[in-house]
Short mmCIF file of C-alpha atoms in Angstrom, two decimals:
data_model
loop_
_atom_site.label_atom_id
_atom_site.label_comp_id
_atom_site.label_asym_id
_atom_site.label_seq_id
_atom_site.Cartn_x
_atom_site.Cartn_y
_atom_site.Cartn_z
CA MET C 1 -0.22 0.29 -0.07
CA SER C 2 0.98 3.57 -0.47
CA PRO C 3 1.98 5.28 2.09
CA THR C 4 0.27 8.78 0.54
CA SER C 5 -3.06 10.65 1.58
CA PRO C 6 -6.25 9.63 -0.66
CA GLU C 7 -5.49 12.49 -2.09
CA THR C 8 -2.31 12.30 -3.36
CA THR C 9 -1.93 11.25 -7.03
CA CYS C 10 -1.41 7.69 -6.39
CA HIS C 11 -4.13 7.37 -4.38
CA PRO C 12 -6.56 10.21 -5.16
CA THR C 13 -10.26 10.31 -5.10
CA ARG C 14 -13.02 9.17 -7.22
CA ASP C 15 -14.42 12.93 -7.66
CA THR C 16 -10.21 14.02 -8.15
CA LEU C 17 -9.72 11.62 -10.34
CA LEU C 18 -12.32 12.54 -12.72
CA GLU C 19 -12.12 16.54 -12.27
CA ASP C 20 -8.38 15.44 -13.57
CA ASP C 21 -9.34 13.89 -16.56
CA ASP C 22 -11.93 12.64 -19.10
CA ASN C 23 -9.30 9.42 -20.48
CA CYS C 24 -7.98 9.02 -17.22
CA ILE C 25 -6.21 5.40 -17.12
CA VAL C 26 -6.15 3.36 -14.30
CA VAL C 27 -3.09 0.46 -13.74
CA LEU C 28 -4.56 -1.60 -11.43
CA GLY C 29 -1.72 -4.34 -8.73
CA ILE C 30 -4.04 -6.35 -7.03
CA GLY C 31 -2.58 -9.02 -4.02
CA ASN C 32 -1.45 -9.64 -1.06
CA VAL C 33 2.62 -9.30 -1.16
CA LEU C 34 2.63 -11.06 2.20
CA TRP C 35 1.71 -14.47 0.29
CA ALA C 36 4.46 -14.89 -1.87
CA ASP C 37 3.15 -15.47 -5.89
CA GLU C 38 -0.63 -13.69 -4.87
CA GLY C 39 1.87 -10.58 -4.62
CA PHE C 40 2.88 -10.24 -8.41
CA GLY C 41 -0.05 -7.97 -9.31
CA VAL C 42 2.21 -4.91 -7.13
CA ARG C 43 4.63 -5.83 -8.03
CA CYS C 44 3.87 -5.46 -11.21
CA VAL C 45 2.80 -2.18 -10.69
CA GLU C 46 5.54 -1.23 -8.62
CA ALA C 47 7.76 -1.93 -11.04
CA LEU C 48 6.01 0.26 -14.03
CA GLN C 49 6.16 3.08 -11.57
CA GLN C 50 9.78 2.42 -10.89
CA ARG C 51 10.67 2.00 -14.93
CA TRP C 52 8.43 4.10 -16.59
CA ASP C 53 6.88 7.86 -16.01
CA PHE C 54 3.29 8.17 -17.94
CA ALA C 55 1.11 11.32 -19.21
CA PRO C 56 -0.37 12.64 -16.36
CA HIS C 57 -3.68 11.23 -17.11
CA VAL C 58 -1.94 7.34 -16.12
CA ARG C 59 -2.49 6.15 -12.71
CA LEU C 60 -0.70 3.66 -10.79
CA ILE C 61 -2.59 2.40 -8.01
CA ASP C 62 -1.21 -0.43 -5.69
CA GLY C 63 -4.70 -1.94 -4.50
CA GLY C 64 -3.33 -5.00 -1.76
CA THR C 65 -6.53 -6.30 -0.64
CA GLN C 66 -8.80 -3.84 -0.51
CA GLY C 67 -11.99 -5.18 -2.63
CA LEU C 68 -15.04 -2.46 -2.49
CA TYR C 69 -12.35 0.00 -1.23
CA LEU C 70 -11.38 0.39 -4.95
CA ILE C 71 -14.52 1.09 -7.06
CA GLN C 72 -13.69 4.79 -7.01
CA HIS C 73 -10.40 4.21 -8.95
CA VAL C 74 -13.39 1.77 -11.32
CA GLN C 75 -15.36 4.03 -12.19
CA ALA C 76 -13.35 6.87 -12.45
CA ALA C 77 -12.02 4.92 -15.53
CA LYS C 78 -12.13 5.01 -19.04
CA LYS C 79 -9.78 2.15 -19.80
CA LEU C 80 -8.19 -0.66 -17.16
CA ILE C 81 -5.81 -2.94 -16.68
CA ILE C 82 -5.23 -5.16 -13.94
CA PHE C 83 -2.47 -6.91 -13.16
CA ASP C 84 -2.86 -10.35 -10.59
CA ALA C 85 -2.37 -13.41 -9.72
CA VAL C 86 -4.97 -15.81 -11.65
CA ASP C 87 -5.35 -19.55 -11.34
CA TYR C 88 -6.41 -20.39 -13.90
CA GLY C 89 -4.79 -23.99 -14.12
CA LEU C 90 -1.91 -23.76 -16.23
CA PRO C 91 2.21 -23.97 -15.20
CA PRO C 92 3.24 -21.69 -13.35
CA GLY C 93 4.41 -18.26 -14.63
CA THR C 94 2.11 -18.89 -17.57
CA LEU C 95 0.15 -15.38 -18.59
CA LYS C 96 -2.94 -15.60 -19.42
CA VAL C 97 -4.91 -11.95 -21.02
CA VAL C 98 -8.22 -11.51 -20.84
CA GLU C 99 -10.48 -8.43 -22.14
CA ASN C 100 -13.65 -6.29 -21.40
CA GLU C 101 -16.79 -8.58 -20.09
CA GLU C 102 -15.18 -11.54 -20.22
CA VAL C 103 -12.35 -10.07 -16.84
CA PRO C 104 -15.12 -10.77 -13.91
CA LYS C 105 -15.41 -14.11 -14.96
CA PHE C 106 -11.98 -14.89 -14.55
CA LEU C 107 -11.59 -13.32 -11.86
CA GLY C 108 -14.76 -14.96 -10.30
CA ALA C 109 -13.94 -18.84 -11.45
CA LYS C 110 -11.32 -20.06 -9.23
CA LYS C 111 -11.07 -17.91 -6.42
CA MET C 112 -7.86 -18.21 -4.85
CA SER C 113 -8.42 -15.06 -1.74
CA LEU C 114 -10.79 -13.29 -0.59
CA HIS C 115 -9.05 -9.67 -2.39
CA GLN C 116 -10.71 -11.90 -5.61
CA THR C 117 -13.97 -12.48 -4.43
CA GLY C 118 -14.15 -8.58 -3.10
CA PHE C 119 -13.08 -7.58 -6.10
CA GLN C 120 -15.27 -9.22 -8.81
CA GLU C 121 -17.80 -7.48 -7.18
CA VAL C 122 -15.76 -4.24 -7.70
CA LEU C 123 -16.63 -4.57 -10.93
CA MET C 124 -19.98 -5.42 -10.66
CA LEU C 125 -21.25 -2.80 -8.95
CA ALA C 126 -19.62 -0.23 -11.23
CA GLN C 127 -21.94 -1.42 -13.83
CA LEU C 128 -24.86 -0.95 -11.86
CA THR C 129 -24.16 2.12 -11.23
CA GLY C 130 -23.28 3.33 -14.62
CA ASP C 131 -19.16 4.06 -14.26
CA TYR C 132 -17.40 1.55 -16.13
CA PRO C 133 -14.04 1.34 -17.97
CA GLN C 134 -14.62 1.45 -22.22
CA GLU C 135 -11.77 -1.31 -21.94
CA VAL C 136 -10.28 -3.26 -19.46
CA LEU C 137 -7.64 -5.50 -19.66
CA LEU C 138 -6.73 -7.94 -17.42
CA ILE C 139 -3.00 -9.37 -17.34
CA GLY C 140 -2.94 -12.30 -15.06
CA CYS C 141 -0.52 -14.87 -13.57
CA GLN C 142 -0.77 -18.47 -12.73
CA PRO C 143 1.44 -18.84 -9.25
CA GLU C 144 3.22 -21.33 -8.19
CA GLU C 145 3.37 -20.42 -4.56
CA LEU C 146 0.83 -19.15 -2.00
CA GLU C 147 1.24 -20.89 0.61
CA ASP C 148 4.85 -19.22 2.25
CA TYR C 149 3.74 -16.83 4.19
CA GLY C 150 6.82 -13.90 4.82
CA GLY C 151 8.29 -15.18 0.87
CA SER C 152 8.33 -13.36 -2.28
CA LEU C 153 7.87 -14.41 -5.64
CA ARG C 154 9.10 -17.71 -7.17
CA GLU C 155 11.89 -17.05 -9.74
CA ILE C 156 9.49 -18.98 -12.92
CA VAL C 157 7.09 -15.71 -11.66
CA LYS C 158 9.44 -13.27 -11.54
CA LEU C 159 10.21 -13.79 -15.17
CA ALA C 160 6.46 -14.03 -15.88
CA MET C 161 5.92 -10.01 -14.93
CA GLU C 162 8.68 -9.07 -16.96
CA ASP C 163 6.37 -10.52 -20.07
CA ALA C 164 3.57 -8.75 -18.41
CA LEU C 165 4.90 -6.22 -17.93
CA ALA C 166 5.98 -5.29 -21.38
CA LEU C 167 2.52 -6.12 -22.18
CA GLY C 168 1.46 -3.95 -20.22
CA VAL C 169 3.56 -1.29 -21.61
CA ALA C 170 2.03 -1.67 -25.06
CA ARG C 171 -1.83 -1.72 -24.43
CA LEU C 172 -0.81 1.50 -22.27
CA ARG C 173 1.05 3.18 -25.77
CA GLU C 174 -1.15 1.68 -27.75
CA TRP C 175 -4.36 4.01 -25.41
CA GLY C 176 -1.83 6.65 -25.43
CA ALA C 177 -0.44 6.80 -21.47
CA GLU C 178 3.11 8.14 -22.94
CA PRO C 179 5.12 5.03 -21.39
CA ARG C 180 8.55 6.80 -21.48
CA PRO C 181 11.83 4.75 -19.73
CA ARG C 182 12.05 6.78 -16.41
CA ARG C 183 15.16 9.05 -15.61
CA ALA C 184 15.57 8.56 -11.92
CA PRO C 185 13.14 6.50 -9.64
CA PRO C 186 10.46 8.35 -8.01
CA ASP C 187 10.66 10.01 -4.95
CA GLY C 188 8.93 8.93 -1.76
CA SER C 189 5.76 11.18 -2.02
CA GLU C 190 5.20 9.35 -5.51
CA VAL C 191 6.09 6.03 -4.75
CA VAL C 192 1.90 3.06 -4.51
CA THR C 193 4.02 1.14 -2.71
CA LEU C 194 5.60 1.28 1.67
CA PRO C 195 9.38 0.96 0.91
CA THR C 196 9.59 -1.34 3.81
CA LEU C 197 6.92 -3.67 1.46
CA ALA C 198 8.71 -2.50 -1.96
CA LEU C 199 10.52 -6.22 -3.70
CA ALA C 200 14.47 -5.24 -2.63
CA ALA C 201 13.44 -4.41 0.83
CA TYR C 202 11.02 -7.43 1.82
CA GLU C 203 13.21 -10.29 0.46
CA SER C 204 16.36 -8.69 2.02
CA GLY C 205 14.57 -8.43 5.69
CA ARG C 206 13.03 -11.85 5.26
CA PRO C 207 14.85 -14.30 8.17
CA ASP C 208 16.51 -17.56 7.06
CA ALA C 209 13.90 -20.43 8.79
CA GLU C 210 16.48 -21.53 11.12
CA LEU C 211 16.25 -17.58 12.63
CA ALA C 212 12.56 -17.15 12.05
CA CYS C 213 9.76 -19.84 12.89
CA ARG C 214 8.08 -20.25 9.82
CA VAL C 215 4.95 -22.52 11.26
CA GLY C 216 3.29 -20.11 14.14
CA ASP C 217 4.90 -17.64 16.33
CA GLU C 218 7.75 -19.45 18.44
CA ARG C 219 6.51 -17.22 21.91
CA PHE C 220 3.14 -19.11 21.46
CA LEU C 221 3.98 -22.37 20.21
CA MET C 222 7.15 -21.96 23.33
CA THR C 223 4.32 -21.24 25.17
CA VAL C 224 1.70 -23.44 24.68
CA PRO C 225 0.95 -26.18 28.33
CA ALA C 226 1.94 -29.74 28.28
CA PRO C 227 -1.55 -31.74 28.02
CA ASN C 228 -3.07 -32.66 31.06
CA PRO C 229 -3.36 -35.86 31.40
CA ALA C 230 -6.76 -35.91 33.68
CA HIS C 231 -7.85 -34.18 30.27
CA LEU C 232 -6.99 -37.41 27.77
CA GLY C 233 -8.76 -40.02 30.64
CA GLY C 234 -4.98 -40.81 31.82
CA THR C 235 -4.84 -41.35 35.39
#
């Protein structure tokens, strides 16, 4: 999530978005970076911002797992790109591109986490209100690992992310987003992802398995009392 307030460039309110440009393009990454490959969408948006500049009417959003709170961004978008980890039942790292009316179907077909249920509802609600993007593009990646809390993207998914970014930039160019390589990294007021959760910092900050228990909180596990034999039917 971004540390910026709701009124900033990266997280403007719906009214601010609508006032800014009638051709607003929103690029939305959804998912949970704490659960390995489920962070694919957020990492894509993070990388886009680190590498590219865009026209003023383009908004990059770290949607995380906000669900219905993302409705303002969808309603304001004339064109929408979504990056997400999606279980297509394909080999890990496989990308699949889905467009327009097919997008809600794919997000709801086989849910991997609650954020996908929430975002499917966002799209449906935007349709009901009549504020729905003219074009929607879902760039989804088949995950390899989702059950590694505190883990990062697996290598095959990182490789797929490069292809996903190329697809996204190509479509943004078609839509008039004016992508151009960045000459300097975004400053702290612009970043879409908290610095402590940015990919490099996140990966370097994770302790080795020998130093950090990954099956629970050791402080709790060490204080669980041994079972009382009397409660187990013993004598």
